[in-house]
PDB file of C-alpha atoms and ligand atoms in Angstrom:
ATOM      1  CA  MET A   1      -0.270  36.934  82.128  1.00 40.00           C
ATOM      2  CA  LYS A   2      -0.799  38.790  78.866  1.00 48.00           C
ATOM      3  CA  TYR A   3      -0.916  37.287  75.393  1.00 44.00           C
ATOM      4  CA  ASN A   4       2.627  37.107  74.107  1.00 53.00           C
ATOM      5  CA  ASP A   5       2.044  36.344  70.472  1.00 76.00           C
ATOM      6  CA  LEU A   6      -0.748  38.836  69.737  1.00 86.00           C
ATOM      7  CA  GLU A   7      -2.563  36.118  67.828  1.00 91.00           C
ATOM      8  CA  ASP A   8      -5.750  37.204  66.080  1.00 93.00           C
ATOM      9  CA  ASN A   9      -7.158  34.172  64.316  1.00 92.00           C
ATOM     10  CA  TYR A  10     -10.344  33.229  62.437  1.00 94.00           C
ATOM     11  CA  ARG A  11     -12.059  32.311  65.688  1.00 93.00           C
ATOM     12  CA  HIS A  12     -11.433  35.761  67.172  1.00 94.00           C
ATOM     13  CA  LYS A  13     -12.603  37.386  63.945  1.00 95.00           C
ATOM     14  CA  GLY A  14     -15.778  35.292  63.977  1.00 96.00           C
ATOM     15  CA  LEU A  15     -16.506  36.272  67.568  1.00 96.00           C
ATOM     16  CA  ARG A  16     -16.018  39.945  66.648  1.00 97.00           C
ATOM     17  CA  LYS A  17     -18.492  39.706  63.778  1.00 97.00           C
ATOM     18  CA  LYS A  18     -21.049  38.305  66.217  1.00 97.00           C
ATOM     19  CA  LEU A  19     -20.341  41.117  68.667  1.00 98.00           C
ATOM     20  CA  VAL A  20     -20.887  43.681  65.903  1.00 98.00           C
ATOM     21  CA  GLU A  21     -24.251  42.116  65.074  1.00 98.00           C
ATOM     22  CA  GLU A  22     -25.182  42.176  68.761  1.00 98.00           C
ATOM     23  CA  LEU A  23     -24.328  45.897  68.981  1.00 98.00           C
ATOM     24  CA  ARG A  24     -26.369  46.549  65.840  1.00 98.00           C
ATOM     25  CA  SER A  25     -29.341  44.763  67.412  1.00 98.00           C
ATOM     26  CA  LYS A  26     -28.926  46.968  70.504  1.00 98.00           C
ATOM     27  CA  GLY A  27     -29.270  50.100  68.381  1.00 98.00           C
ATOM     28  CA  ILE A  28     -25.746  51.106  67.298  1.00 98.00           C
ATOM     29  CA  THR A  29     -26.078  52.353  63.696  1.00 98.00           C
ATOM     30  CA  ASN A  30     -22.830  54.252  63.012  1.00 98.00           C
ATOM     31  CA  GLU A  31     -21.117  52.049  60.393  1.00 98.00           C
ATOM     32  CA  ALA A  32     -17.666  53.546  60.960  1.00 98.00           C
ATOM     33  CA  VAL A  33     -17.916  52.688  64.669  1.00 98.00           C
ATOM     34  CA  LEU A  34     -19.078  49.124  63.936  1.00 98.00           C
ATOM     35  CA  GLU A  35     -16.286  48.702  61.387  1.00 98.00           C
ATOM     36  CA  ALA A  36     -13.703  49.770  63.984  1.00 98.00           C
ATOM     37  CA  ILE A  37     -15.105  47.303  66.530  1.00 98.00           C
ATOM     38  CA  ASN A  38     -14.881  44.632  63.867  1.00 98.00           C
ATOM     39  CA  LYS A  39     -11.188  45.444  63.385  1.00 98.00           C
ATOM     40  CA  VAL A  40      -9.744  45.935  66.885  1.00 98.00           C
ATOM     41  CA  PRO A  41      -8.747  42.613  68.581  1.00 96.00           C
ATOM     42  CA  ARG A  42     -10.389  43.251  71.970  1.00 97.00           C
ATOM     43  CA  HIS A  43      -9.142  39.926  73.389  1.00 95.00           C
ATOM     44  CA  LEU A  44      -5.578  41.295  73.304  1.00 95.00           C
ATOM     45  CA  PHE A  45      -6.596  44.062  75.729  1.00 95.00           C
ATOM     46  CA  MET A  46      -7.531  41.537  78.421  1.00 89.00           C
ATOM     47  CA  ALA A  47      -5.400  39.065  80.361  1.00 79.00           C
ATOM     48  CA  SER A  48      -5.079  35.726  78.567  1.00 73.00           C
ATOM     49  CA  GLY A  49      -7.437  32.979  79.621  1.00 70.00           C
ATOM     50  CA  PHE A  50     -10.463  35.256  79.267  1.00 79.00           C
ATOM     51  CA  LEU A  51     -11.164  34.749  75.598  1.00 82.00           C
ATOM     52  CA  ASP A  52     -14.704  33.665  76.418  1.00 80.00           C
ATOM     53  CA  PHE A  53     -15.337  37.097  77.896  1.00 89.00           C
ATOM     54  CA  ALA A  54     -13.498  39.226  75.347  1.00 94.00           C
ATOM     55  CA  TYR A  55     -16.329  39.279  72.829  1.00 95.00           C
ATOM     56  CA  LYS A  56     -19.216  39.322  75.252  1.00 95.00           C
ATOM     57  CA  ASP A  57     -20.901  42.683  75.593  1.00 96.00           C
ATOM     58  CA  GLN A  58     -19.538  43.192  79.112  1.00 94.00           C
ATOM     59  CA  ALA A  59     -17.068  45.361  80.994  1.00 93.00           C
ATOM     60  CA  PHE A  60     -14.097  43.433  82.402  1.00 93.00           C
ATOM     61  CA  PRO A  61     -11.381  44.010  85.046  1.00 91.00           C
ATOM     62  CA  ILE A  62      -7.997  45.115  83.677  1.00 89.00           C
ATOM     63  CA  GLY A  63      -6.114  45.463  86.998  1.00 88.00           C
ATOM     64  CA  ALA A  64      -5.535  48.416  89.338  1.00 86.00           C
ATOM     65  CA  GLY A  65      -9.241  48.289  90.209  1.00 87.00           C
ATOM     66  CA  GLN A  66     -10.210  49.476  86.699  1.00 90.00           C
ATOM     67  CA  THR A  67     -12.181  48.004  83.819  1.00 90.00           C
ATOM     68  CA  ILE A  68     -12.204  47.884  80.043  1.00 92.00           C
ATOM     69  CA  SER A  69     -15.560  49.458  79.137  1.00 93.00           C
ATOM     70  CA  GLN A  70     -18.418  47.348  77.793  1.00 96.00           C
ATOM     71  CA  PRO A  71     -18.333  47.274  73.955  1.00 98.00           C
ATOM     72  CA  TYR A  72     -21.830  48.783  73.786  1.00 98.00           C
ATOM     73  CA  THR A  73     -20.668  51.701  75.927  1.00 98.00           C
ATOM     74  CA  VAL A  74     -17.576  52.248  73.757  1.00 98.00           C
ATOM     75  CA  ALA A  75     -19.755  52.157  70.622  1.00 98.00           C
ATOM     76  CA  PHE A  76     -22.354  54.481  72.163  1.00 98.00           C
ATOM     77  CA  GLN A  77     -19.865  57.111  73.353  1.00 98.00           C
ATOM     78  CA  THR A  78     -17.950  56.981  70.066  1.00 98.00           C
ATOM     79  CA  SER A  79     -21.193  57.422  68.103  1.00 98.00           C
ATOM     80  CA  LEU A  80     -22.153  60.479  70.183  1.00 98.00           C
ATOM     81  CA  LEU A  81     -18.758  62.026  69.399  1.00 98.00           C
ATOM     82  CA  ASP A  82     -19.497  61.878  65.652  1.00 98.00           C
ATOM     83  CA  ILE A  83     -15.837  61.127  64.873  1.00 98.00           C
ATOM     84  CA  GLN A  84     -14.571  62.370  61.500  1.00 98.00           C
ATOM     85  CA  LYS A  85     -11.247  61.382  59.900  1.00 98.00           C
ATOM     86  CA  GLY A  86      -8.516  63.728  61.120  1.00 98.00           C
ATOM     87  CA  ASP A  87     -10.390  64.811  64.270  1.00 98.00           C
ATOM     88  CA  LYS A  88      -8.065  65.721  67.111  1.00 98.00           C
ATOM     89  CA  VAL A  89      -9.458  63.817  70.085  1.00 99.00           C
ATOM     90  CA  LEU A  90      -8.587  63.971  73.788  1.00 99.00           C
ATOM     91  CA  GLU A  91      -9.449  60.837  75.770  1.00 98.00           C
ATOM     92  CA  ILE A  92      -9.496  60.923  79.581  1.00 98.00           C
ATOM     93  CA  GLY A  93      -8.831  57.444  81.007  1.00 97.00           C
ATOM     94  CA  THR A  94      -6.626  55.351  78.697  1.00 98.00           C
ATOM     95  CA  GLY A  95      -7.314  52.223  80.782  1.00 96.00           C
ATOM     96  CA  SER A  96      -6.652  49.196  78.588  1.00 96.00           C
ATOM     97  CA  GLY A  97      -6.161  51.348  75.487  1.00 98.00           C
ATOM     98  CA  TYR A  98      -9.106  49.727  73.686  1.00 98.00           C
ATOM     99  CA  GLN A  99     -11.154  52.903  73.228  1.00 98.00           C
ATOM    100  CA  ALA A 100      -8.068  54.732  71.925  1.00 98.00           C
ATOM    101  CA  ALA A 101      -7.550  51.956  69.356  1.00 98.00           C
ATOM    102  CA  ILE A 102     -11.169  52.335  68.179  1.00 98.00           C
ATOM    103  CA  LEU A 103     -10.704  56.093  67.705  1.00 98.00           C
ATOM    104  CA  LEU A 104      -7.445  55.553  65.811  1.00 98.00           C
ATOM    105  CA  GLU A 105      -9.092  52.958  63.523  1.00 98.00           C
ATOM    106  CA  MET A 106     -11.627  55.658  62.652  1.00 98.00           C
ATOM    107  CA  GLY A 107      -8.869  57.995  61.514  1.00 98.00           C
ATOM    108  CA  ALA A 108      -8.770  60.269  64.564  1.00 98.00           C
ATOM    109  CA  ARG A 109      -5.573  61.723  66.034  1.00 98.00           C
ATOM    110  CA  VAL A 110      -5.679  60.668  69.651  1.00 98.00           C
ATOM    111  CA  PHE A 111      -4.236  62.215  72.825  1.00 99.00           C
ATOM    112  CA  THR A 112      -4.938  59.966  75.794  1.00 98.00           C
ATOM    113  CA  ILE A 113      -4.359  60.561  79.531  1.00 98.00           C
ATOM    114  CA  GLU A 114      -4.185  57.954  82.321  1.00 98.00           C
ATOM    115  CA  ARG A 115      -3.607  58.618  86.043  1.00 98.00           C
ATOM    116  CA  GLN A 116      -2.586  55.064  87.051  1.00 97.00           C
ATOM    117  CA  LYS A 117       1.043  54.385  86.219  1.00 96.00           C
ATOM    118  CA  GLU A 118       0.641  50.637  85.731  1.00 95.00           C
ATOM    119  CA  LEU A 119      -2.212  51.033  83.252  1.00 96.00           C
ATOM    120  CA  PHE A 120      -0.453  53.899  81.466  1.00 97.00           C
ATOM    121  CA  LEU A 121       2.634  51.711  80.937  1.00 97.00           C
ATOM    122  CA  ASN A 122       0.694  48.592  79.915  1.00 96.00           C
ATOM    123  CA  ALA A 123      -1.491  50.415  77.408  1.00 97.00           C
ATOM    124  CA  GLN A 124       1.486  52.195  75.918  1.00 98.00           C
ATOM    125  CA  ALA A 125       3.377  48.914  75.432  1.00 97.00           C
ATOM    126  CA  LEU A 126       0.408  47.037  73.977  1.00 96.00           C
ATOM    127  CA  LEU A 127      -0.866  49.718  71.601  1.00 98.00           C
ATOM    128  CA  THR A 128       2.637  50.307  70.292  1.00 98.00           C
ATOM    129  CA  ARG A 129       3.066  46.586  69.589  1.00 96.00           C
ATOM    130  CA  LEU A 130      -0.272  46.538  67.793  1.00 97.00           C
ATOM    131  CA  GLY A 131       0.769  49.499  65.631  1.00 97.00           C
ATOM    132  CA  TYR A 132      -1.588  52.041  67.225  1.00 98.00           C
ATOM    133  CA  HIS A 133       0.064  55.368  67.940  1.00 98.00           C
ATOM    134  CA  PRO A 134      -1.873  57.799  70.078  1.00 98.00           C
ATOM    135  CA  ARG A 135       0.083  60.316  72.137  1.00 98.00           C
ATOM    136  CA  PHE A 136       0.228  58.969  75.693  1.00 98.00           C
ATOM    137  CA  PHE A 137       0.207  61.131  78.808  1.00 98.00           C
ATOM    138  CA  TYR A 138       0.545  60.142  82.448  1.00 98.00           C
ATOM    139  CA  GLY A 139      -1.392  62.735  84.406  1.00 98.00           C
ATOM    140  CA  ASP A 140      -4.664  64.043  85.743  1.00 98.00           C
ATOM    141  CA  GLY A 141      -7.405  64.266  83.156  1.00 98.00           C
ATOM    142  CA  TYR A 142      -9.202  66.942  85.177  1.00 98.00           C
ATOM    143  CA  GLU A 143      -6.559  69.318  83.860  1.00 98.00           C
ATOM    144  CA  GLY A 144      -6.679  68.107  80.267  1.00 98.00           C
ATOM    145  CA  LEU A 145      -3.735  69.046  78.038  1.00 98.00           C
ATOM    146  CA  PRO A 146      -3.695  72.827  77.745  1.00 98.00           C
ATOM    147  CA  ALA A 147      -0.439  72.738  75.769  1.00 98.00           C
ATOM    148  CA  PHE A 148      -2.112  70.692  73.005  1.00 98.00           C
ATOM    149  CA  ALA A 149      -5.536  72.355  72.985  1.00 98.00           C
ATOM    150  CA  PRO A 150      -7.890  72.986  71.327  1.00 98.00           C
ATOM    151  CA  PHE A 151      -9.474  69.602  70.530  1.00 98.00           C
ATOM    152  CA  ASP A 152     -12.277  68.762  68.097  1.00 98.00           C
ATOM    153  CA  LYS A 153     -13.611  66.135  70.465  1.00 98.00           C
ATOM    154  CA  ILE A 154     -13.101  65.227  74.129  1.00 99.00           C
ATOM    155  CA  LEU A 155     -14.130  61.881  75.602  1.00 98.00           C
ATOM    156  CA  ILE A 156     -14.214  61.115  79.334  1.00 98.00           C
ATOM    157  CA  THR A 157     -14.295  57.378  80.057  1.00 98.00           C
ATOM    158  CA  ALA A 158     -14.641  57.583  83.865  1.00 97.00           C
ATOM    159  CA  ALA A 159     -17.572  58.823  85.972  1.00 97.00           C
ATOM    160  CA  ALA A 160     -17.260  62.590  86.350  1.00 98.00           C
ATOM    161  CA  PRO A 161     -19.153  64.361  89.159  1.00 97.00           C
ATOM    162  CA  GLU A 162     -19.392  67.297  86.730  1.00 97.00           C
ATOM    163  CA  ILE A 163     -17.803  68.296  83.444  1.00 98.00           C
ATOM    164  CA  PRO A 164     -14.468  69.955  84.286  1.00 97.00           C
ATOM    165  CA  GLU A 165     -14.336  73.624  83.204  1.00 97.00           C
ATOM    166  CA  ALA A 166     -10.740  73.181  82.022  1.00 98.00           C
ATOM    167  CA  LEU A 167     -11.897  70.609  79.476  1.00 98.00           C
ATOM    168  CA  ILE A 168     -14.683  72.829  78.134  1.00 98.00           C
ATOM    169  CA  ARG A 169     -12.077  75.555  77.638  1.00 98.00           C
ATOM    170  CA  GLN A 170      -9.889  73.116  75.689  1.00 98.00           C
ATOM    171  CA  LEU A 171     -12.707  72.233  73.270  1.00 98.00           C
ATOM    172  CA  LYS A 172     -12.785  73.940  69.854  1.00 98.00           C
ATOM    173  CA  THR A 173     -15.747  76.066  68.873  1.00 98.00           C
ATOM    174  CA  GLY A 174     -18.064  73.558  67.232  1.00 98.00           C
ATOM    175  CA  GLY A 175     -16.442  70.763  69.231  1.00 98.00           C
ATOM    176  CA  ILE A 176     -18.175  67.919  71.077  1.00 98.00           C
ATOM    177  CA  LEU A 177     -17.450  66.540  74.557  1.00 98.00           C
ATOM    178  CA  VAL A 178     -18.990  63.288  75.801  1.00 98.00           C
ATOM    179  CA  ALA A 179     -18.892  62.240  79.467  1.00 98.00           C
ATOM    180  CA  PRO A 180     -20.783  60.053  81.938  1.00 98.00           C
ATOM    181  CA  VAL A 181     -21.832  62.589  84.601  1.00 98.00           C
ATOM    182  CA  GLY A 182     -23.028  61.609  88.058  1.00 98.00           C
ATOM    183  CA  ASP A 183     -22.060  60.063  91.403  1.00 95.00           C
ATOM    184  CA  SER A 184     -20.350  56.706  91.824  1.00 90.00           C
ATOM    185  CA  ASP A 185     -23.593  54.658  91.607  1.00 94.00           C
ATOM    186  CA  THR A 186     -24.863  55.784  88.224  1.00 97.00           C
ATOM    187  CA  GLN A 187     -24.155  58.425  85.617  1.00 98.00           C
ATOM    188  CA  GLU A 188     -26.059  60.071  82.830  1.00 98.00           C
ATOM    189  CA  MET A 189     -24.327  60.040  79.455  1.00 98.00           C
ATOM    190  CA  THR A 190     -23.947  63.693  78.625  1.00 98.00           C
ATOM    191  CA  ARG A 191     -23.059  65.357  75.336  1.00 98.00           C
ATOM    192  CA  LEU A 192     -21.887  68.934  75.270  1.00 98.00           C
ATOM    193  CA  ILE A 193     -21.650  70.877  72.000  1.00 98.00           C
ATOM    194  CA  LYS A 194     -19.703  74.146  72.198  1.00 98.00           C
ATOM    195  CA  HIS A 195     -21.413  76.368  69.609  1.00 98.00           C
ATOM    196  CA  SER A 196     -19.441  79.291  71.032  1.00 96.00           C
ATOM    197  CA  LYS A 197     -17.870  80.244  74.355  1.00 91.00           C
ATOM    198  CA  ASP A 198     -21.244  81.397  75.650  1.00 94.00           C
ATOM    199  CA  ASP A 199     -23.531  79.024  73.766  1.00 97.00           C
ATOM    200  CA  ILE A 200     -23.173  75.505  75.099  1.00 97.00           C
ATOM    201  CA  GLU A 201     -25.758  72.871  74.279  1.00 98.00           C
ATOM    202  CA  ILE A 202     -26.144  69.927  76.635  1.00 98.00           C
ATOM    203  CA  THR A 203     -28.140  66.770  75.904  1.00 98.00           C
ATOM    204  CA  ARG A 204     -28.483  63.585  77.963  1.00 98.00           C
ATOM    205  CA  HIS A 205     -28.537  60.056  76.631  1.00 98.00           C
ATOM    206  CA  GLY A 206     -29.400  57.489  79.273  1.00 98.00           C
ATOM    207  CA  TYR A 207     -27.763  55.933  82.311  1.00 98.00           C
ATOM    208  CA  PHE A 208     -24.458  54.056  82.558  1.00 97.00           C
ATOM    209  CA  VAL A 209     -22.054  52.897  85.274  1.00 95.00           C
ATOM    210  CA  PHE A 210     -18.333  53.773  85.055  1.00 95.00           C
ATOM    211  CA  VAL A 211     -15.443  53.613  87.525  1.00 94.00           C
ATOM    212  CA  PRO A 212     -14.936  57.045  89.131  1.00 95.00           C
ATOM    213  CA  MET A 213     -12.850  59.858  87.715  1.00 97.00           C
ATOM    214  CA  MET A 214     -10.289  60.597  90.448  1.00 96.00           C
ATOM    215  CA  LYS A 215      -8.194  63.670  91.144  1.00 95.00           C
ATOM    216  CA  GLY A 216      -4.387  63.621  90.903  1.00 94.00           C
ATOM    217  CA  THR A 217      -2.211  60.689  89.851  1.00 92.00           C
ATOM    218  CA  SER A 218      -1.481  57.366  91.494  1.00 84.00           C
ATOM    219  CA  ASN A 219       1.547  55.126  91.367  1.00 65.00           C
ATOM    220  CA  ASN A 220       0.269  52.477  93.700  1.00 45.00           C
ATOM    221  CA  GLY A 221      -3.362  51.699  93.073  1.00 45.00           C
ATOM    222  CA  ASN A 222      -4.653  54.240  95.598  1.00 43.00           C
ATOM    223  CA  GLY A 223      -7.059  55.482  93.035  1.00 43.00           C
ATOM    224  CA  LYS A 224      -8.972  52.236  93.060  1.00 42.00           C
ATOM    225  CA  GLY A 225     -12.296  52.403  91.322  1.00 40.00           C
ATOM    226  CA  ALA A 226     -15.531  50.764  92.387  1.00 34.00           C
TER     227      ALA A 226
HETATM  228  N1  SAH B   1     -11.068  53.969  78.003  1.00 76.73           N
HETATM  229  C1  SAH B   1     -10.745  52.804  78.806  1.00 76.73           C
HETATM  230  C2  SAH B   1     -11.727  52.609  79.948  1.00 76.73           C
HETATM  231  C3  SAH B   1     -11.021  52.825  81.196  1.00 76.73           C
HETATM  232  S1  SAH B   1     -11.880  52.823  82.726  1.00 76.73           S
HETATM  233  C4  SAH B   1     -10.615  51.549  77.980  1.00 76.73           C
HETATM  234  O1  SAH B   1     -10.923  51.582  76.781  1.00 76.73           O
HETATM  235  O2  SAH B   1     -10.193  50.518  78.500  1.00 76.73           O
HETATM  236  C5  SAH B   1     -11.506  54.467  83.263  1.00 76.73           C
HETATM  237  C6  SAH B   1     -10.047  54.826  83.355  1.00 76.73           C
HETATM  238  O3  SAH B   1      -9.973  56.201  83.745  1.00 76.73           O
HETATM  239  C7  SAH B   1      -9.263  54.059  84.407  1.00 76.73           C
HETATM  240  O4  SAH B   1      -8.137  53.480  83.822  1.00 76.73           O
HETATM  241  C8  SAH B   1      -8.864  55.123  85.437  1.00 76.73           C
HETATM  242  O5  SAH B   1      -7.603  54.905  86.043  1.00 76.73           O
HETATM  243  C9  SAH B   1      -8.848  56.372  84.566  1.00 76.73           C
HETATM  244  N2  SAH B   1      -9.014  57.642  85.282  1.00 76.73           N
HETATM  245  C10 SAH B   1      -9.806  57.926  86.339  1.00 76.73           C
HETATM  246  N3  SAH B   1      -9.681  59.220  86.707  1.00 76.73           N
HETATM  247  C11 SAH B   1      -8.766  59.776  85.835  1.00 76.73           C
HETATM  248  C12 SAH B   1      -8.188  61.079  85.702  1.00 76.73           C
HETATM  249  N4  SAH B   1      -8.506  62.088  86.512  1.00 76.73           N
HETATM  250  N5  SAH B   1      -7.293  61.276  84.708  1.00 76.73           N
HETATM  251  C13 SAH B   1      -6.933  60.266  83.864  1.00 76.73           C
HETATM  252  N6  SAH B   1      -7.437  59.020  83.950  1.00 76.73           N
HETATM  253  C14 SAH B   1      -8.347  58.767  84.917  1.00 76.73           C
END
C-alpha cells in the first residue's frame, strides 16, 4: 500500500537532514544536489511501512523486480551531470520517479522513459500529485527520444552493457551523458562528454551495482531485474 496522504512532517525532514550530512561525509560536495535531496520526500516514493528505510543510504525494492537507487548513487550521478537550471535532461529508467524529482528540484526540464508499465503508471501518478512535472514516456530507453533531441544531459539509471549509440547521437555538442556500464554483476560509472561528433571524452568514476537495462518494453514484469 502506498501513502495516501503524502504527509511530510518534521520527523521526515529531520531524517532528510541527517541523510544529507551522511552524503556530505561520503564525499558529495555539490550544494545544489544536496539541497534537492533535502527537499524531495523520498519516503513517499516507497511503499508505506518502510519509513525506517527511506532515509537510510540504501537502495530499496519498488516492485516489478526494480529498485529505487541508493541516495549516494543518485547524488553521485547527478553531480557528474553538472546540472544547470534549464538543462534539458533525458533520464532512462523512471523507476520510482525519485531521480526525476531531484533533477526537477534543480531546475532541469526532464524527459523520462520507463519500460515497465506498472512503474511508468505509478511514477506518473505520484510525481503529478507531488507537483513534479517531467514528460513521461513508456518505451525502450535504448532508443532514446529522437523526436525531442538534442539533450544537454542524458542519465541512464540501469546497468548498460555499453553506451547506446542512439543516445550519443541525441546528446548536444558540449553535452554530458552519465551511465553505469558493465555486466549484471558490477558496473563502472562512466561519464561521456561530447566535445564534438568526433571528439568524445570518456572518464570512469568507480564501481556500482544497478538493475540491468533491458531491451524492449514489458507489461507483465518479464523484464525483471536482478
Ligand atoms: N531512476 C530510478 C531508478 C530505477 S532502477 C529511481 O529514481 O527510482 C532502473 C529502472 O530502469 C527500472 O525501473 C527499469 O525498469 C528501468 N529500465 C531498464 N531498462 C530500461 C530501458 N531499456 N528503457 C527504460 N527503462 C528501463
